[in-house]
Amino acid sequence: MKTLFFDKITETALDFCGKLIREGELVAFPTETVYGLGADATNTDAVCKIYEAKGREGDNPLIVHFADPADIEVYASIPDKALFEKLSAAFMPGPLTVVLPRKDALSPRVSAGLSTVAVRVPSHEGARAFIRAARRPIAAPSANRSHRPSPTAASHVVEDMDGKIAAILDGGTCEHGVESTVLLLSDTLRLLRPGAVTREMIEEVTGREVLVDAGVLSRVEDVRRVASPGMKYRHYAPQAPLSAVVGEDERVCAFFAKAQSEGAGILCYEEDLEYLAKNERTMSLGSAEDYAAQAETLFCALRTFDKRRVERIYTRLPKEEGVGLAVKNRLLRACEFDIIEV
Ligand code: TXA
Ligand code: MG
């Protein structure tokens, strides 16, 4: 299949891509988090193409995207309206996904057999214009091949999806760089995946405690009890083995310097750079507590190591506060919980 590439989101591009969606084709589009691989969420054949193009496990459900929070109720039940109102007023549009009981208007394949559906309203103007042009709810996972780092630029989508999908809409680089926060709304509020909308922000807006699901910071051993099926799989992984290095700053930097001299790739903090040699295998994730910068850099850096053919990578692991929790969650999954204490 020849993949059409639109280097700008124009009216013509939107009309064309909206039509492709109604015809059951796949279109990659930008959001404020990462690029999405979109299909008509009401069309089972179209949704199945997503799993095929990504090489995604069939038991891992998809997020459905809407242009307006008011559209959600057609496709999902909202048991606690007051709670939903608070969340949608604060974070929709924005990088928050909520998991709700599903309604039958959606293809059952978006939920991968679950009775719930994950929904979100992206804040990226191009994303919402695309959803409106399609006139359908858009099922969209991140537009990478499964287990690869999520795409934060259209060029990353080309690397993974060229020839496999109908079109790619280029809307520039993504603002946040990590995928949306996924929140399960039931009697308790449970964070299934951390993102740019933080646990602290949700607690502030709702006045309720947010529980962090066990799968966010630990390895999921018992697959029967996984709240979010995506947590079972190795994710975001570069080709080279990756390990996280933790301990006192001086010791971590000494470890990095030695590994660097042996040819390893290093993903360090800005502050570490002065202790290390400058070379193309050493990259800064951002300043130690600038979690937003780390989120923005993370996936692109992992892809860059692949391009530079690095054979071994060591990384810092940020704290669990604010957006740091999202960066730590992605790095733990990328390194498969391989942590070296120095
Ligand atoms: O920022 C994002 O959320 C991006 C952009 C494109 O919107 N999308 C994205 O989709 O990250 P994906 O498929 O890569 O990740 C969706 C995550 C998976 O971990 C999946 O298991 C979880 O959400 N999920 C989806 N539906 C669910 C459901 N009904 N219950 C629990 N978890 C669900
Ligand atoms: Mg993904």
CSV table of C-alpha atoms and ligand atoms in Angstrom, one decimal:
chain,number,residue,atom,x,y,z
A,1,MET,CA,0.0,0.0,0.0
A,2,LYS,CA,1.2,3.5,-0.8
A,3,THR,CA,1.0,5.7,2.3
A,4,LEU,CA,0.0,9.3,1.5
A,5,PHE,CA,2.0,11.9,3.5
A,6,PHE,CA,0.3,15.3,4.2
A,7,ASP,CA,3.0,17.7,5.4
A,8,LYS,CA,0.4,20.2,6.6
A,9,ILE,CA,-3.1,19.9,8.1
A,10,THR,CA,-5.1,21.8,5.4
A,11,GLU,CA,-8.8,21.7,4.7
A,12,THR,CA,-8.1,19.6,1.6
A,13,ALA,CA,-6.0,17.1,3.7
A,14,LEU,CA,-8.7,16.9,6.4
A,15,ASP,CA,-11.5,16.3,3.8
A,16,PHE,CA,-9.4,13.6,2.2
A,17,CYS,CA,-8.4,11.9,5.4
A,18,GLY,CA,-11.9,12.2,6.9
A,19,LYS,CA,-13.2,10.3,3.8
A,20,LEU,CA,-10.5,7.6,4.2
A,21,ILE,CA,-11.7,7.0,7.7
A,22,ARG,CA,-15.3,6.6,6.6
A,23,GLU,CA,-14.1,4.2,4.0
A,24,GLY,CA,-12.5,2.0,6.7
A,25,GLU,CA,-8.9,3.0,6.2
A,26,LEU,CA,-6.2,3.9,8.8
A,27,VAL,CA,-4.9,7.5,9.1
A,28,ALA,CA,-2.1,8.5,11.5
A,29,PHE,CA,-2.6,12.0,13.1
A,30,PRO,CA,-0.9,14.2,15.7
A,31,THR,CA,-2.1,14.8,19.2
A,32,GLU,CA,-0.6,16.8,22.1
A,33,THR,CA,0.7,13.5,23.6
A,34,VAL,CA,2.0,11.2,20.8
A,35,TYR,CA,0.9,10.4,17.2
A,36,GLY,CA,-2.2,8.2,17.0
A,37,LEU,CA,-3.1,5.5,14.5
A,38,GLY,CA,-6.8,6.3,13.8
A,39,ALA,CA,-9.7,4.2,12.5
A,40,ASP,CA,-13.5,4.5,12.6
A,41,ALA,CA,-14.3,3.2,16.1
A,42,THR,CA,-17.8,2.0,14.9
A,43,ASN,CA,-16.3,-0.2,12.1
A,44,THR,CA,-15.0,-3.5,13.2
A,45,ASP,CA,-13.1,-4.2,10.0
A,46,ALA,CA,-11.3,-0.9,10.3
A,47,VAL,CA,-10.5,-1.4,13.9
A,48,CYS,CA,-9.0,-4.9,13.1
A,49,LYS,CA,-6.6,-3.2,10.6
A,50,ILE,CA,-5.1,-1.3,13.6
A,51,TYR,CA,-4.1,-4.5,15.4
A,52,GLU,CA,-2.6,-5.8,12.1
A,53,ALA,CA,-0.7,-2.7,11.2
A,54,LYS,CA,0.8,-2.4,14.7
A,55,GLY,CA,1.3,-6.1,15.3
A,56,ARG,CA,-0.7,-5.5,18.5
A,57,GLU,CA,-1.9,-8.3,20.8
A,58,GLY,CA,-5.6,-8.8,20.4
A,59,ASP,CA,-6.4,-8.5,24.1
A,60,ASN,CA,-5.0,-4.9,24.4
A,61,PRO,CA,-7.9,-2.4,24.0
A,62,LEU,CA,-7.8,1.0,22.2
A,63,ILE,CA,-8.6,4.5,23.3
A,64,VAL,CA,-11.6,6.2,21.5
A,65,HIS,CA,-11.1,9.9,20.6
A,66,PHE,CA,-13.8,12.5,20.4
A,67,ALA,CA,-13.8,16.2,19.3
A,68,ASP,CA,-16.1,17.2,22.1
A,69,PRO,CA,-16.7,15.8,25.6
A,70,ALA,CA,-20.5,16.1,24.9
A,71,ASP,CA,-20.2,13.3,22.3
A,72,ILE,CA,-18.9,10.7,24.8
A,73,GLU,CA,-22.2,9.8,26.3
A,74,VAL,CA,-23.5,8.4,23.0
A,75,TYR,CA,-20.8,5.7,23.2
A,76,ALA,CA,-20.1,5.2,27.0
A,77,SER,CA,-22.2,5.3,30.2
A,78,ILE,CA,-21.3,7.9,32.8
A,79,PRO,CA,-22.3,6.4,36.2
A,80,ASP,CA,-21.0,9.3,38.3
A,81,LYS,CA,-22.0,12.5,36.3
A,82,ALA,CA,-20.8,15.0,39.0
A,83,LEU,CA,-17.3,13.4,39.0
A,84,PHE,CA,-17.2,13.2,35.2
A,85,GLU,CA,-18.2,16.9,35.0
A,86,LYS,CA,-15.3,17.9,37.3
A,87,LEU,CA,-12.8,15.9,35.3
A,88,SER,CA,-14.0,17.0,31.9
A,89,ALA,CA,-14.2,20.7,32.9
A,90,ALA,CA,-10.6,20.6,34.0
A,91,PHE,CA,-8.9,18.2,31.6
A,92,MET,CA,-11.1,17.8,28.4
A,93,PRO,CA,-9.8,18.7,25.9
A,94,GLY,CA,-6.4,17.5,27.2
A,95,PRO,CA,-4.2,14.5,27.9
A,96,LEU,CA,-6.6,12.6,30.2
A,97,THR,CA,-8.3,9.3,29.2
A,98,VAL,CA,-11.1,7.9,31.4
A,99,VAL,CA,-12.3,4.3,31.4
A,100,LEU,CA,-16.1,4.0,31.5
A,101,PRO,CA,-18.7,1.2,30.8
A,102,ARG,CA,-19.1,0.9,27.0
A,103,LYS,CA,-22.2,1.2,24.9
A,104,ASP,CA,-23.0,-0.9,21.8
A,105,ALA,CA,-22.6,1.8,19.2
A,106,LEU,CA,-18.8,1.1,19.2
A,107,SER,CA,-17.2,-1.9,17.6
A,108,PRO,CA,-16.6,-4.5,20.3
A,109,ARG,CA,-13.0,-4.8,19.0
A,110,VAL,CA,-12.0,-1.4,20.5
A,111,SER,CA,-12.6,-2.9,24.0
A,112,ALA,CA,-10.8,-6.2,23.2
A,113,GLY,CA,-13.5,-8.1,25.0
A,114,LEU,CA,-13.8,-5.9,28.1
A,115,SER,CA,-17.1,-4.3,29.2
A,116,THR,CA,-15.4,-0.9,29.4
A,117,VAL,CA,-14.1,1.7,26.9
A,118,ALA,CA,-11.3,4.2,27.3
A,119,VAL,CA,-12.2,7.7,26.0
A,120,ARG,CA,-10.4,11.0,25.5
A,121,VAL,CA,-10.7,14.4,23.9
A,122,PRO,CA,-7.3,15.5,22.6
A,123,SER,CA,-6.5,19.2,22.9
A,124,HIS,CA,-4.4,19.3,19.7
A,125,GLU,CA,-6.4,21.5,17.2
A,126,GLY,CA,-5.3,19.4,14.2
A,127,ALA,CA,-6.5,16.2,16.0
A,128,ARG,CA,-9.9,17.6,16.8
A,129,ALA,CA,-10.3,19.0,13.2
A,130,PHE,CA,-9.4,15.5,11.9
A,131,ILE,CA,-12.1,13.8,14.2
A,132,ARG,CA,-14.7,16.4,13.1
A,133,ALA,CA,-13.8,15.8,9.4
A,134,ALA,CA,-14.2,12.1,9.9
A,135,ARG,CA,-17.6,12.5,11.5
A,136,ARG,CA,-16.8,9.3,13.5
A,137,PRO,CA,-15.3,8.6,17.0
A,138,ILE,CA,-11.7,7.6,16.3
A,139,ALA,CA,-10.1,4.5,17.8
A,140,ALA,CA,-6.4,5.2,18.1
A,141,PRO,CA,-3.4,3.6,19.8
A,142,SER,CA,0.0,5.3,19.5
A,143,ALA,CA,1.1,5.0,15.9
A,144,ASN,CA,4.2,2.9,16.5
A,145,ARG,CA,4.8,-0.8,15.8
A,146,SER,CA,3.9,-2.6,19.0
A,147,HIS,CA,6.6,-2.6,21.7
A,148,ARG,CA,8.6,0.2,20.0
A,149,PRO,CA,8.9,3.7,21.5
A,150,SER,CA,5.8,5.8,20.8
A,151,PRO,CA,6.1,8.4,17.9
A,152,THR,CA,6.4,12.0,18.9
A,153,ALA,CA,7.1,13.2,15.3
A,154,ALA,CA,5.6,12.3,11.9
A,155,SER,CA,9.0,11.0,10.9
A,156,HIS,CA,8.7,8.3,13.6
A,157,VAL,CA,5.4,7.3,12.2
A,158,VAL,CA,7.0,7.0,8.7
A,159,GLU,CA,9.7,4.7,10.2
A,160,ASP,CA,7.1,2.3,11.7
A,161,MET,CA,4.1,2.6,9.4
A,162,ASP,CA,5.1,3.5,5.9
A,163,GLY,CA,3.4,1.2,3.4
A,164,LYS,CA,1.1,-0.2,6.0
A,165,ILE,CA,-1.5,2.6,6.3
A,166,ALA,CA,-3.5,4.9,4.0
A,167,ALA,CA,-2.2,8.3,5.2
A,168,ILE,CA,-0.1,10.3,7.7
A,169,LEU,CA,-1.1,13.8,8.7
A,170,ASP,CA,2.0,15.8,9.9
A,171,GLY,CA,1.2,18.3,12.7
A,172,GLY,CA,4.7,18.8,14.0
A,173,THR,CA,6.3,17.4,17.1
A,174,CYS,CA,4.1,16.5,20.1
A,175,GLU,CA,3.9,18.9,23.0
A,176,HIS,CA,3.9,16.3,25.9
A,177,GLY,CA,5.8,13.4,24.5
A,178,VAL,CA,4.3,10.7,26.7
A,179,GLU,CA,0.8,9.2,26.2
A,180,SER,CA,-2.3,10.4,28.1
A,181,THR,CA,-3.0,9.6,31.7
A,182,VAL,CA,-5.4,6.6,31.9
A,183,LEU,CA,-7.9,6.8,34.8
A,184,LEU,CA,-10.4,4.1,35.8
A,185,LEU,CA,-13.6,5.7,37.1
A,186,SER,CA,-15.4,3.4,39.4
A,187,ASP,CA,-16.1,3.5,43.2
A,188,THR,CA,-12.4,4.4,43.6
A,189,LEU,CA,-10.3,6.5,41.2
A,190,ARG,CA,-7.5,4.3,39.9
A,191,LEU,CA,-4.5,5.5,37.9
A,192,LEU,CA,-3.8,2.8,35.2
A,193,ARG,CA,-1.2,4.8,33.3
A,194,PRO,CA,0.5,8.1,34.5
A,195,GLY,CA,0.8,11.0,32.0
A,196,ALA,CA,0.9,14.8,31.8
A,197,VAL,CA,-2.3,15.1,33.8
A,198,THR,CA,-0.8,14.0,37.2
A,199,ARG,CA,-2.2,12.2,40.1
A,200,GLU,CA,-1.8,15.4,42.2
A,201,MET,CA,-3.8,17.4,39.6
A,202,ILE,CA,-6.7,14.9,39.6
A,203,GLU,CA,-6.8,14.8,43.4
A,204,GLU,CA,-6.9,18.6,43.5
A,205,VAL,CA,-9.8,18.8,41.0
A,206,THR,CA,-11.9,15.9,42.4
A,207,GLY,CA,-11.1,16.2,46.1
A,208,ARG,CA,-10.7,12.4,46.1
A,209,GLU,CA,-7.8,10.1,46.6
A,210,VAL,CA,-6.3,8.6,43.4
A,211,LEU,CA,-4.9,5.0,43.8
A,212,VAL,CA,-1.9,4.2,41.7
A,213,ASP,CA,-2.5,0.8,40.1
A,214,ALA,CA,0.1,-1.8,41.1
A,215,GLY,CA,1.1,-2.3,37.4
A,216,VAL,CA,2.3,1.3,37.1
A,217,LEU,CA,5.6,0.8,39.0
A,218,SER,CA,6.0,-2.9,39.3
A,219,ARG,CA,6.1,-5.8,37.0
A,220,VAL,CA,2.8,-7.5,36.3
A,221,GLU,CA,3.2,-11.1,37.1
A,222,ASP,CA,-0.4,-12.3,37.4
A,223,VAL,CA,-1.9,-11.5,34.1
A,224,ARG,CA,-5.4,-12.5,35.2
A,225,ARG,CA,-5.6,-9.4,37.4
A,226,VAL,CA,-4.3,-6.7,35.1
A,227,ALA,CA,-6.6,-3.7,35.2
A,228,SER,CA,-5.0,-2.3,32.0
A,229,PRO,CA,-4.0,-5.1,29.5
A,230,GLY,CA,-1.3,-2.9,28.0
A,231,MET,CA,0.7,-3.2,31.2
A,232,LYS,CA,1.5,-6.9,30.5
A,233,TYR,CA,3.8,-6.2,27.6
A,234,ARG,CA,7.3,-4.9,27.1
A,235,HIS,CA,6.9,-1.4,25.8
A,236,TYR,CA,8.7,1.6,24.4
A,237,ALA,CA,11.8,-0.5,24.0
A,238,PRO,CA,14.8,0.5,22.0
A,239,GLN,CA,16.6,-2.4,20.1
A,240,ALA,CA,19.6,-2.4,22.5
A,241,PRO,CA,19.2,-3.8,26.1
A,242,LEU,CA,18.4,-0.9,28.5
A,243,SER,CA,19.1,-0.7,32.2
A,244,ALA,CA,18.3,2.0,34.7
A,245,VAL,CA,21.1,3.1,37.1
A,246,VAL,CA,20.1,4.4,40.6
A,247,GLY,CA,22.1,5.6,43.6
A,248,GLU,CA,24.0,8.7,44.7
A,249,ASP,CA,24.7,11.2,41.9
A,250,GLU,CA,28.4,10.8,42.1
A,251,ARG,CA,28.3,7.0,41.9
A,252,VAL,CA,25.8,7.0,39.0
A,253,CYS,CA,28.0,9.4,37.1
A,254,ALA,CA,31.1,7.3,37.7
A,255,PHE,CA,29.1,4.2,36.4
A,256,PHE,CA,28.0,6.2,33.3
A,257,ALA,CA,31.6,7.4,32.6
A,258,LYS,CA,32.9,3.8,32.7
A,259,ALA,CA,30.1,2.4,30.6
A,260,GLN,CA,30.5,5.3,28.2
A,261,SER,CA,34.2,4.5,27.8
A,262,GLU,CA,33.2,0.9,26.9
A,263,GLY,CA,30.9,2.2,24.1
A,264,ALA,CA,27.5,2.2,25.8
A,265,GLY,CA,24.8,4.7,25.2
A,266,ILE,CA,23.9,7.0,28.1
A,267,LEU,CA,20.6,8.8,28.8
A,268,CYS,CA,21.6,11.1,31.6
A,269,TYR,CA,20.4,14.3,33.3
A,270,GLU,CA,21.5,17.7,32.1
A,271,GLU,CA,23.6,18.0,35.3
A,272,ASP,CA,25.5,14.8,34.6
A,273,LEU,CA,26.9,16.0,31.2
A,274,GLU,CA,29.9,17.9,32.8
A,275,TYR,CA,31.2,14.6,34.2
A,276,LEU,CA,30.9,12.7,30.9
A,277,ALA,CA,32.7,12.8,27.6
A,278,LYS,CA,30.8,14.4,24.7
A,279,ASN,CA,29.8,11.9,22.0
A,280,GLU,CA,26.8,11.0,19.9
A,281,ARG,CA,25.9,8.1,22.2
A,282,THR,CA,25.4,10.3,25.2
A,283,MET,CA,22.1,12.2,25.4
A,284,SER,CA,20.5,14.4,28.1
A,285,LEU,CA,17.0,13.5,29.1
A,286,GLY,CA,16.6,17.0,30.6
A,287,SER,CA,17.3,18.5,34.0
A,288,ALA,CA,16.9,16.1,37.0
A,289,GLU,CA,13.6,17.6,38.1
A,290,ASP,CA,12.3,19.0,34.8
A,291,TYR,CA,9.9,16.1,34.3
A,292,ALA,CA,8.0,17.9,31.4
A,293,ALA,CA,11.3,18.2,29.5
A,294,GLN,CA,12.1,14.6,30.2
A,295,ALA,CA,8.7,13.4,28.9
A,296,GLU,CA,9.2,15.4,25.8
A,297,THR,CA,12.6,14.0,25.1
A,298,LEU,CA,12.3,10.4,26.2
A,299,PHE,CA,10.9,8.5,23.2
A,300,CYS,CA,12.8,10.4,20.6
A,301,ALA,CA,16.0,9.7,22.5
A,302,LEU,CA,15.3,6.0,22.6
A,303,ARG,CA,14.7,6.0,18.8
A,304,THR,CA,17.9,8.0,18.3
A,305,PHE,CA,20.0,5.3,20.1
A,306,ASP,CA,18.5,2.8,17.6
A,307,LYS,CA,19.5,4.9,14.6
A,308,ARG,CA,23.1,5.3,16.1
A,309,ARG,CA,23.3,1.5,16.4
A,310,VAL,CA,24.1,1.6,20.1
A,311,GLU,CA,24.4,-1.9,21.6
A,312,ARG,CA,23.9,-1.2,25.3
A,313,ILE,CA,22.1,1.7,27.0
A,314,TYR,CA,22.0,3.0,30.6
A,315,THR,CA,19.5,5.5,31.9
A,316,ARG,CA,18.7,7.7,34.9
A,317,LEU,CA,15.3,7.0,36.5
A,318,PRO,CA,13.4,10.1,37.8
A,319,LYS,CA,11.4,10.5,41.0
A,320,GLU,CA,7.8,9.5,41.2
A,321,GLU,CA,6.4,13.1,41.7
A,322,GLY,CA,4.3,15.0,39.1
A,323,VAL,CA,5.0,14.0,35.5
A,324,GLY,CA,8.2,12.2,36.8
A,325,LEU,CA,5.8,9.3,37.6
A,326,ALA,CA,5.0,9.0,33.9
A,327,VAL,CA,8.6,9.2,32.8
A,328,LYS,CA,9.6,6.6,35.4
A,329,ASN,CA,6.7,4.3,34.3
A,330,ARG,CA,7.8,4.4,30.7
A,331,LEU,CA,11.5,3.8,31.5
A,332,LEU,CA,10.7,0.9,33.8
A,333,ARG,CA,8.8,-0.8,31.0
A,334,ALA,CA,11.4,0.0,28.4
A,335,CYS,CA,14.1,-1.6,30.6
A,336,GLU,CA,11.9,-4.4,31.7
A,337,PHE,CA,12.6,-3.5,35.4
A,338,ASP,CA,16.3,-4.1,35.0
A,339,ILE,CA,17.6,-1.7,37.7
A,340,ILE,CA,21.3,-1.5,38.7
A,341,GLU,CA,21.9,0.0,42.2
A,342,VAL,CA,25.3,1.6,42.6
B,1,TXA,O1,-2.0,9.7,24.5
B,1,TXA,C1,-2.6,8.7,24.2
B,1,TXA,O2,-3.4,8.1,24.9
B,1,TXA,C2,-2.3,8.1,22.8
B,1,TXA,C3,-2.9,9.1,21.8
B,1,TXA,C4,-2.8,8.6,20.3
B,1,TXA,O3,-4.2,9.5,22.1
B,1,TXA,N1,-2.9,6.8,22.6
B,1,TXA,C5,-2.4,5.7,23.3
B,1,TXA,O4,-3.0,4.5,23.0
B,1,TXA,O5,-1.4,5.8,24.0
B,1,TXA,P1,-2.4,3.1,23.3
B,1,TXA,O6,-3.2,2.1,22.6
B,1,TXA,O7,-0.9,3.1,22.9
B,1,TXA,O8,-2.5,2.9,24.8
B,1,TXA,C6,-3.8,2.7,25.4
B,1,TXA,C7,-3.6,2.2,26.8
B,1,TXA,C8,-3.2,0.7,26.8
B,1,TXA,O9,-2.3,0.6,27.9
B,1,TXA,C9,-4.5,0.0,27.1
B,1,TXA,O10,-4.3,-1.3,27.7
B,1,TXA,C10,-5.3,1.0,27.9
B,1,TXA,O11,-4.9,2.2,27.4
B,1,TXA,N2,-6.7,0.8,27.8
B,1,TXA,C11,-7.5,1.0,26.7
B,1,TXA,N3,-8.8,0.7,26.9
B,1,TXA,C12,-8.9,0.2,28.2
B,1,TXA,C13,-9.9,-0.3,29.0
B,1,TXA,N4,-11.2,-0.4,28.5
B,1,TXA,N5,-9.6,-0.6,30.2
B,1,TXA,C14,-8.4,-0.5,30.7
B,1,TXA,N6,-7.3,0.0,30.0
B,1,TXA,C15,-7.5,0.3,28.7
B,2,MG,MG,1.1,2.6,22.7
